[in-house]
Amino acid sequence: MYFQYPNYIGVDAWYHSAIISDIIEFGHLPIDYTYSKYPIMHLLVSIGSLISNITIKNSMGFTVGLFEIISLIYVFLIGRSISSIKIGILATFLVAVSSYHISWGYYIIPMSLGLSVFSTIFYLLFRKKSLLLPRFKIITLLLIFLIIITHTLSTAVTWLFAALLYVSDKLYLIYSKKDLGLSLISLSLVLVVLTSMLGYWMYATGFIGYVSLAIKSSLTTSEISPIVANPLIVNAIERQLNRIELLLFIGFTIIGSLFWLSEGIDDPRKLTLMVSGAVITLLLFFSIFIGIDSALPDRWYAFLYVIIANISAVGIIYFVNSFKNDNLMVFSLVIIMALFTAFAITGAAANGGSAAYSEVQIKESLTESDLHSYNTLSRIYHGKVTTDAYSGLYFNYKAKLPTKNFEPYNLTNDHGLTILRINYLKNNPVSSPVADINQQGYGGYEATLILLNDVDFESLYGNSYSKIYDSRDISGFY
């Protein structure tokens, strides 16, 4: 999917590509970007592009994408360690086809690399006997400091997991009344991660201010809206279809947890997986109802799936083994795997551009035709451009032109060149700003989404401005 489109997929990738482009052009880190203090992915992609002489987009796919594929190995190794090779293989399959793992494999940003680093730290903290060796302790600490300067959310999840690992160890001692000597996680490590993370956020990047403002904004909003699909273009039934993969994951995780509890917890790491999965799941669900869904976005699901995949695999095997007939066991396993795959790869999270449930989809990428038109326009025009938000990313970060977000029916005199992707605007919801938010570095706007499928753009703009460019999909008015 990543290589189906000639340029970046998603919004954030354009922003990060601009940082990478500056690194390659000027030979050092730029200082005027928010992510200048989180440079690891940008440096990695820059090095890959320079060494192999490939485009920034291809370098993103081959470097960050490769790390994400490698990180699947750690899911297998954890499953093999706490259960069996069969469980490890099935858990790896579940993560590999999960919608959020797919989406962060083509929607490549620092979060994608952070997810890979988290999986590595997850394995190192989990493989407790190996931490007896000093080199593993050093590697773990280096990776923790690496993830701190890679991505904020990945760091927060890493600390949360380390804290829950420590708590789970204590709960296991209470539960079993014996110490098997498997756990080496200590309170000092949890505190090192916490103080390093908060120290970097407070004094080096100022990110802690953004977090507080985001939480404040979330707590004052009246909306309750879990993000699984755009409610304007996907109806209620289709929104439920988008949730089936998550419900299957959680359902089989509950079955696997109950099976482990019924058998007796013989390994504190099993308790860690159950406690970590339960806490993060509860945070995600309750955050929706108490109004802090923007502080806990749906990006957490990618980390949750890595944590609970092995429990879910145990639940699936237990369910399959409940059938006494070998043919039924094989058949039920194939059906479950097929359902997981089908609902993962066809839903909005993994395949927003052509999800199976709706005729109208948001395609967050530009086609060859779009790029050709924009390249032509940027060569002959060097002023302000008014266009849809996604096209504005090209003109802002690639063509380096000032942009203004397209507002339907707002025919002001300062629009500069208005560039309209007619088919895009007729088939995708457009943001119409209703309130500006710009306080202490927390920028953006509250917006309502509207559909323009009945608007005659040619008449609306053609009567007021001169058409200076016309192709099959792109029109330019000045």
Coordinates of C-alpha atoms in Angstrom, one line a residue:
M1 CA 0.0 0.0 0.0
Y2 CA 2.8 2.4 0.9
F3 CA 4.3 2.2 -2.6
Q4 CA 0.9 2.4 -4.4
Y5 CA 1.0 6.2 -4.2
P6 CA 3.7 8.4 -5.7
N7 CA 4.1 10.5 -2.6
Y8 CA 3.5 10.5 1.1
I9 CA 0.4 9.0 2.7
G10 CA -1.2 11.0 5.5
V11 CA -0.8 14.5 6.9
D12 CA 2.2 14.3 9.3
A13 CA 4.5 12.6 6.8
W14 CA 4.7 15.8 4.8
Y15 CA 5.8 17.7 7.9
H16 CA 8.5 15.2 8.7
S17 CA 9.7 15.0 5.1
A18 CA 10.4 18.7 5.3
I19 CA 12.7 18.1 8.3
I20 CA 14.4 15.3 6.5
S21 CA 14.8 17.4 3.4
D22 CA 16.5 20.2 5.4
I23 CA 18.9 17.7 7.0
I24 CA 19.9 16.4 3.6
E25 CA 20.2 19.9 2.1
F26 CA 22.0 21.7 4.9
G27 CA 23.8 18.9 6.6
H28 CA 22.6 19.5 10.1
L29 CA 19.4 19.4 12.2
P30 CA 17.1 22.3 11.6
I31 CA 16.1 24.1 14.8
D32 CA 12.8 25.7 13.8
Y33 CA 10.6 22.6 13.9
T34 CA 8.7 21.1 16.8
Y35 CA 10.3 17.7 16.1
S36 CA 13.8 19.1 15.9
K37 CA 14.1 17.8 19.5
Y38 CA 12.9 14.3 18.4
P39 CA 15.3 13.7 15.5
I40 CA 16.0 10.0 15.4
M41 CA 13.6 8.9 12.7
H42 CA 14.6 11.9 10.6
L43 CA 18.3 11.2 10.9
L44 CA 17.7 7.5 10.1
V45 CA 15.7 8.3 6.9
S46 CA 18.3 10.9 5.9
I47 CA 21.1 8.5 6.2
G48 CA 19.2 5.9 4.3
S49 CA 18.4 8.3 1.5
L50 CA 22.0 9.6 1.2
I51 CA 23.7 6.2 1.3
S52 CA 21.4 4.5 -1.1
N53 CA 20.6 7.5 -3.3
I54 CA 16.8 7.0 -3.1
T55 CA 14.0 9.4 -2.5
I56 CA 12.9 10.4 1.0
K57 CA 9.6 8.6 0.6
N58 CA 11.4 5.3 -0.4
S59 CA 13.9 5.7 2.4
M60 CA 11.1 6.0 4.9
G61 CA 9.6 2.8 3.6
F62 CA 12.8 0.8 3.6
T63 CA 14.3 2.0 6.9
V64 CA 11.4 2.6 9.3
G65 CA 9.3 -0.1 7.6
L66 CA 12.1 -2.6 7.9
F67 CA 12.4 -1.9 11.7
E68 CA 8.7 -2.4 12.1
I69 CA 8.8 -5.8 10.4
I70 CA 11.8 -6.9 12.5
S71 CA 9.9 -5.9 15.7
L72 CA 7.4 -8.7 15.0
I73 CA 10.2 -11.1 15.9
Y74 CA 10.0 -10.0 19.5
V75 CA 6.3 -10.8 19.7
F76 CA 7.1 -14.3 18.7
L77 CA 10.0 -14.6 21.1
I78 CA 7.8 -13.5 24.0
G79 CA 5.1 -16.0 23.1
R80 CA 7.6 -18.8 22.8
S81 CA 9.1 -17.8 26.1
I82 CA 5.9 -17.8 28.2
S83 CA 3.9 -20.4 26.4
S84 CA 4.9 -22.2 23.2
I85 CA 6.2 -21.8 19.6
K86 CA 2.6 -22.2 18.4
I87 CA 1.4 -19.4 20.5
G88 CA 4.3 -17.2 19.4
I89 CA 3.6 -17.8 15.7
L90 CA -0.2 -17.1 16.1
A91 CA 0.5 -13.9 18.2
T92 CA 2.9 -12.7 15.5
F93 CA 0.3 -13.3 12.8
L94 CA -2.3 -11.3 14.8
V95 CA 0.0 -8.3 15.2
A96 CA 1.2 -8.4 11.6
V97 CA -2.4 -8.3 10.2
S98 CA -3.8 -5.9 12.8
S99 CA -5.2 -2.7 11.3
Y100 CA -3.1 -0.4 13.5
H101 CA 0.1 -2.2 12.8
I102 CA -0.6 -2.0 9.0
S103 CA -1.6 1.7 9.3
W104 CA 1.6 2.7 11.0
G105 CA 3.5 0.7 8.4
Y106 CA 2.4 2.9 5.6
Y107 CA 1.5 6.1 7.5
I108 CA 5.2 6.5 8.5
I109 CA 6.1 9.0 11.1
P110 CA 8.2 8.9 14.3
M111 CA 5.4 6.9 16.0
S112 CA 6.2 4.1 13.6
L113 CA 9.8 3.9 14.7
G114 CA 8.8 4.4 18.3
L115 CA 6.5 1.4 18.0
S116 CA 9.4 -0.7 16.8
V117 CA 11.7 0.5 19.6
F118 CA 9.0 -0.1 22.2
S119 CA 8.6 -3.7 21.0
T120 CA 12.4 -4.2 21.5
I121 CA 12.3 -2.7 25.0
F122 CA 9.2 -4.8 25.7
Y123 CA 11.1 -7.9 24.9
L124 CA 14.3 -7.0 26.8
L125 CA 12.3 -6.1 29.9
F126 CA 10.3 -9.3 29.5
R127 CA 13.3 -11.6 29.0
K128 CA 14.2 -11.2 32.6
K129 CA 16.9 -13.8 32.9
S130 CA 18.9 -12.1 30.2
L131 CA 19.0 -8.9 32.2
L132 CA 21.5 -10.7 34.5
L133 CA 24.0 -9.9 31.8
P134 CA 25.3 -6.3 32.1
R135 CA 25.2 -5.8 28.3
F136 CA 21.5 -6.3 28.3
K137 CA 21.0 -3.8 31.0
I138 CA 23.1 -1.3 29.0
I139 CA 21.2 -2.0 25.8
T140 CA 17.9 -1.6 27.6
L141 CA 18.9 1.8 29.1
L142 CA 20.3 3.0 25.7
L143 CA 17.0 2.1 24.0
I144 CA 15.0 3.8 26.7
F145 CA 17.0 7.0 26.1
L146 CA 16.7 6.5 22.4
I147 CA 12.9 6.2 22.5
I148 CA 12.7 9.4 24.6
I149 CA 14.2 11.4 21.7
T150 CA 12.2 9.5 19.1
H151 CA 8.6 9.9 20.0
T152 CA 6.6 11.2 23.0
L153 CA 3.7 8.7 23.0
S154 CA 6.0 5.7 22.6
T155 CA 8.0 6.9 25.6
A156 CA 4.9 7.3 27.7
V157 CA 3.7 3.8 26.8
T158 CA 7.2 2.4 27.6
W159 CA 7.2 4.0 31.1
L160 CA 3.6 2.8 31.7
F161 CA 4.6 -0.7 30.8
A162 CA 7.7 -0.6 33.0
A163 CA 5.6 0.7 35.9
L164 CA 2.9 -2.0 35.4
L165 CA 5.6 -4.7 35.1
Y166 CA 6.9 -3.6 38.6
V167 CA 3.4 -3.5 40.0
S168 CA 2.6 -6.9 38.5
D169 CA 5.7 -8.4 40.2
K170 CA 4.5 -7.2 43.5
L171 CA 1.0 -8.6 42.8
Y172 CA 2.5 -11.9 41.9
L173 CA 4.4 -12.1 45.2
I174 CA 1.0 -11.5 47.0
Y175 CA -0.8 -14.0 44.7
S176 CA 1.8 -16.9 44.9
K177 CA 3.6 -16.0 48.1
K178 CA 6.8 -17.1 46.5
D179 CA 9.5 -15.4 44.5
L180 CA 10.7 -17.5 41.5
G181 CA 13.5 -15.1 40.8
L182 CA 12.4 -14.4 37.3
S183 CA 11.8 -10.7 37.7
L184 CA 14.6 -8.1 37.7
I185 CA 12.5 -5.0 37.1
S186 CA 13.1 -2.5 39.9
L187 CA 11.6 0.7 41.2
S188 CA 14.8 2.5 40.3
L189 CA 14.4 1.6 36.6
V190 CA 10.8 2.8 36.6
L191 CA 11.9 6.1 38.2
V192 CA 14.8 6.5 35.8
V193 CA 12.4 6.2 32.9
L194 CA 9.9 8.6 34.4
T195 CA 12.4 11.3 35.4
S196 CA 14.2 11.1 32.1
M197 CA 11.0 11.4 30.2
L198 CA 9.5 14.3 32.2
G199 CA 12.9 16.0 32.4
Y200 CA 13.3 16.0 28.6
W201 CA 9.6 17.1 28.1
M202 CA 9.9 19.9 30.6
Y203 CA 13.3 21.4 30.0
A204 CA 14.4 20.3 26.5
T205 CA 11.3 20.3 24.4
G206 CA 8.5 22.1 26.3
F207 CA 6.2 19.2 25.4
I208 CA 4.8 19.0 28.9
G209 CA 3.0 22.4 28.2
Y210 CA 1.4 20.9 25.1
V211 CA 0.2 17.9 27.1
S212 CA -1.4 20.0 29.8
L213 CA -3.2 22.2 27.2
A214 CA -4.3 19.2 25.2
I215 CA -5.8 17.7 28.4
K216 CA -7.4 21.0 29.3
S217 CA -8.9 21.2 25.8
S218 CA -10.1 17.6 26.0
L219 CA -11.7 18.1 29.4
T220 CA -13.7 21.2 28.3
T221 CA -15.1 19.6 25.1
S222 CA -18.6 18.3 25.0
E223 CA -17.9 15.7 22.3
I224 CA -17.7 11.9 23.0
S225 CA -16.4 10.4 19.8
P226 CA -14.1 7.3 19.6
I227 CA -12.2 7.5 16.4
V228 CA -12.8 4.4 14.3
A229 CA -14.3 6.0 11.2
N230 CA -15.5 9.4 10.1
P231 CA -19.2 9.5 11.2
L232 CA -20.0 11.9 8.3
I233 CA -19.1 9.4 5.6
V234 CA -19.5 6.1 7.3
N235 CA -22.9 5.1 8.7
A236 CA -23.7 3.6 12.0
I237 CA -23.6 0.0 10.8
E238 CA -20.3 0.5 9.1
R239 CA -18.8 2.0 12.3
Q240 CA -19.7 -1.2 14.1
L241 CA -17.9 -3.2 11.4
N242 CA -14.8 -1.2 12.0
R243 CA -14.9 -2.2 15.7
I244 CA -15.1 -6.0 15.1
E245 CA -11.4 -6.5 14.9
L246 CA -10.9 -4.7 18.2
L247 CA -13.7 -6.7 19.8
L248 CA -12.2 -10.0 18.6
F249 CA -8.8 -9.0 20.0
I250 CA -10.3 -8.1 23.4
G251 CA -12.7 -11.0 23.4
F252 CA -10.1 -13.7 22.9
T253 CA -7.8 -11.8 25.3
I254 CA -10.4 -12.2 28.0
I255 CA -10.7 -15.9 27.2
G256 CA -7.0 -16.4 27.3
S257 CA -6.7 -14.5 30.6
L258 CA -9.5 -16.6 32.2
F259 CA -7.7 -19.8 31.0
W260 CA -4.4 -18.7 32.6
L261 CA -6.2 -17.8 35.8
S262 CA -8.0 -21.2 35.9
E263 CA -4.7 -23.0 35.3
G264 CA -2.9 -21.0 38.0
I265 CA -0.3 -18.3 37.2
D266 CA 3.1 -20.0 37.1
D267 CA 5.0 -17.1 35.6
P268 CA 4.8 -13.5 36.8
R269 CA 5.1 -12.3 33.2
K270 CA 1.7 -13.7 32.4
L271 CA 0.2 -11.5 35.1
T272 CA 2.2 -8.6 33.7
L273 CA 0.6 -9.1 30.2
M274 CA -2.9 -9.3 31.7
V275 CA -2.5 -6.3 34.0
S276 CA -0.9 -4.1 31.3
G277 CA -3.5 -5.0 28.7
A278 CA -6.4 -4.4 31.2
V279 CA -5.0 -1.1 32.4
I280 CA -4.4 0.3 28.9
T281 CA -7.8 -1.0 27.6
L282 CA -9.6 0.7 30.5
L283 CA -7.7 3.9 29.9
L284 CA -8.7 3.9 26.3
F285 CA -12.4 3.2 26.9
F286 CA -12.9 5.4 29.9
S287 CA -11.0 8.3 28.3
I288 CA -13.8 8.5 25.7
F289 CA -16.5 8.9 28.3
I290 CA -14.6 11.4 30.6
G291 CA -13.7 13.5 27.6
I292 CA -9.9 13.1 27.2
D293 CA -9.9 11.2 24.0
S294 CA -7.5 13.6 22.3
A295 CA -5.0 13.1 25.1
L296 CA -5.3 9.3 24.7
P297 CA -5.7 9.0 20.9
D298 CA -6.3 5.8 19.0
R299 CA -2.6 5.4 18.4
W300 CA -2.5 3.5 21.7
Y301 CA -4.2 0.5 20.1
A302 CA -1.0 -0.3 18.2
F303 CA 0.9 -0.7 21.5
L304 CA -2.0 -2.5 23.1
Y305 CA -2.1 -5.1 20.4
V306 CA 1.6 -5.9 20.9
I307 CA 1.0 -6.4 24.6
I308 CA -2.1 -8.5 24.4
A309 CA -1.4 -10.5 21.2
N310 CA 0.0 -13.5 23.1
I311 CA -2.9 -13.6 25.5
S312 CA -5.3 -13.4 22.6
A313 CA -3.5 -16.2 20.8
V314 CA -3.9 -18.4 24.0
G315 CA -7.6 -17.6 24.0
I316 CA -7.9 -18.6 20.3
I317 CA -6.1 -21.9 20.9
Y318 CA -8.2 -22.7 24.0
F319 CA -11.4 -22.0 22.0
V320 CA -10.2 -24.1 19.1
N321 CA -9.2 -27.0 21.4
S322 CA -12.7 -27.0 22.9
F323 CA -13.8 -28.8 19.7
K324 CA -12.9 -32.5 20.0
N325 CA -12.9 -33.2 16.3
D326 CA -9.6 -32.5 14.6
N327 CA -11.3 -31.3 11.4
L328 CA -13.5 -28.8 13.4
M329 CA -10.4 -27.6 15.2
V330 CA -8.6 -26.8 12.0
F331 CA -11.7 -25.3 10.4
S332 CA -12.5 -23.0 13.4
L333 CA -8.8 -21.8 13.5
V334 CA -8.9 -21.0 9.8
I335 CA -12.2 -19.1 10.2
I336 CA -11.0 -17.1 13.1
M337 CA -7.8 -16.1 11.3
A338 CA -9.7 -15.2 8.2
L339 CA -12.1 -13.0 10.3
F340 CA -9.2 -11.3 12.0
T341 CA -7.6 -10.6 8.6
A342 CA -10.7 -9.5 6.8
F343 CA -11.9 -7.0 9.4
A344 CA -8.4 -5.7 9.9
I345 CA -7.4 -5.0 6.3
T346 CA -10.8 -3.8 5.1
G347 CA -11.6 -1.3 7.8
A348 CA -11.0 2.4 8.1
A349 CA -7.9 2.2 10.3
A350 CA -5.8 0.1 7.9
N351 CA -7.4 1.1 4.6
G352 CA -9.0 4.5 4.9
G353 CA -8.5 5.1 1.2
S354 CA -10.6 2.2 0.0
A355 CA -12.2 0.6 2.9
A356 CA -14.9 -2.0 2.0
Y357 CA -17.7 -0.5 4.0
S358 CA -18.4 2.8 2.2
E359 CA -18.5 4.2 -1.2
V360 CA -17.0 7.5 0.0
Q361 CA -13.5 7.4 1.4
I362 CA -10.9 9.8 2.5
K363 CA -7.7 9.4 0.4
E364 CA -4.9 11.1 2.3
S365 CA -2.5 11.0 -0.6
L366 CA -1.9 12.7 -4.0
T367 CA -2.0 10.9 -7.3
E368 CA 0.4 11.2 -10.2
S369 CA -2.1 13.5 -11.9
D370 CA -2.3 15.7 -8.8
L371 CA 1.5 16.0 -8.5
H372 CA 1.9 16.8 -12.2
S373 CA -0.7 19.6 -11.9
Y374 CA 0.8 21.0 -8.7
N375 CA 4.4 20.9 -10.1
T376 CA 3.2 22.9 -13.1
L377 CA 1.3 25.4 -11.1
S378 CA 4.2 25.9 -8.6
R379 CA 6.5 26.7 -11.5
I380 CA 4.3 29.5 -12.9
Y381 CA 2.9 30.9 -9.7
H382 CA 4.8 32.0 -6.6
G383 CA 2.1 33.6 -4.3
K384 CA -0.5 32.5 -1.8
V385 CA -2.4 29.4 -2.6
T386 CA -5.9 28.6 -1.3
T387 CA -6.7 24.9 -1.5
D388 CA -7.9 21.9 0.5
A389 CA -6.0 21.1 3.6
Y390 CA -4.2 18.1 2.1
S391 CA -3.1 19.8 -1.1
G392 CA -1.9 22.6 1.1
L393 CA 0.7 20.3 2.5
Y394 CA 2.3 20.0 -0.9
F395 CA 2.4 23.8 -1.5
N396 CA 3.6 24.5 2.0
Y397 CA 6.3 21.9 2.5
K398 CA 7.3 21.0 -1.1
A399 CA 6.8 24.2 -3.1
K400 CA 7.4 26.5 -0.1
L401 CA 4.5 28.7 -0.9
P402 CA 2.2 30.4 1.7
T403 CA -1.1 28.6 1.9
K404 CA -4.7 29.2 3.1
N405 CA -7.2 26.5 3.9
F406 CA -10.1 26.3 1.5
E407 CA -13.3 27.5 3.1
P408 CA -16.5 26.8 1.1
Y409 CA -18.4 29.9 0.0
N410 CA -15.8 32.3 1.6
L411 CA -14.8 34.2 -1.6
T412 CA -12.4 36.7 -0.1
N413 CA -10.0 38.9 -2.0
D414 CA -6.9 37.5 -0.3
H415 CA -7.3 34.0 -1.6
G416 CA -4.4 34.3 -4.1
L417 CA -4.6 31.3 -6.4
T418 CA -7.5 28.9 -5.6
I419 CA -6.7 25.4 -6.5
L420 CA -9.6 22.9 -6.4
R421 CA -9.5 19.2 -6.6
I422 CA -13.2 19.0 -7.8
N423 CA -13.7 15.2 -7.4
Y424 CA -11.9 15.2 -4.0
L425 CA -14.0 18.0 -2.7
K426 CA -17.2 16.4 -3.9
N427 CA -16.4 13.1 -2.2
N428 CA -14.6 14.0 1.0
P429 CA -15.7 16.1 4.0
V430 CA -14.2 19.5 4.2
S431 CA -13.3 21.2 7.5
S432 CA -15.2 24.5 8.1
P433 CA -13.5 26.3 11.0
V434 CA -15.8 27.4 13.8
A435 CA -13.3 28.5 16.5
D436 CA -9.6 29.3 16.5
I437 CA -7.3 27.7 19.1
N438 CA -3.9 29.3 19.5
Q439 CA -2.7 29.6 23.0
Q440 CA 0.8 29.0 24.4
G441 CA 1.9 26.8 21.5
Y442 CA -1.3 24.7 21.3
G443 CA -2.3 25.7 17.7
G444 CA -5.1 24.6 15.5
Y445 CA -8.8 25.1 15.2
E446 CA -12.1 23.5 16.1
A447 CA -13.9 22.5 12.9
T448 CA -17.1 21.1 11.7
L449 CA -17.1 18.7 8.7
I450 CA -19.4 19.4 5.8
L451 CA -20.0 17.6 2.4
L452 CA -19.9 19.6 -0.8
N453 CA -21.2 16.9 -3.2
D454 CA -24.0 19.2 -4.5
V455 CA -21.8 22.3 -5.0
D456 CA -21.3 23.6 -8.6
F457 CA -17.7 24.8 -8.2
E458 CA -17.4 25.9 -11.8
S459 CA -20.3 28.3 -11.4
L460 CA -19.3 29.4 -7.8
Y461 CA -15.8 30.3 -8.7
G462 CA -16.0 30.8 -12.4
N463 CA -18.4 33.8 -12.0
S464 CA -16.1 35.6 -9.6
Y465 CA -12.6 34.7 -10.8
S466 CA -10.7 33.7 -14.0
K467 CA -9.9 30.1 -14.5
I468 CA -6.2 29.9 -15.3
Y469 CA -5.7 26.1 -15.1
D470 CA -7.9 23.2 -16.0
S471 CA -7.2 19.5 -16.1
R472 CA -9.4 16.4 -15.6
D473 CA -9.3 16.7 -11.8
I474 CA -7.7 20.1 -10.9
S475 CA -9.0 23.6 -11.6
G476 CA -7.2 26.8 -10.7
F477 CA -9.0 30.2 -10.2
Y478 CA -7.3 33.5 -9.8

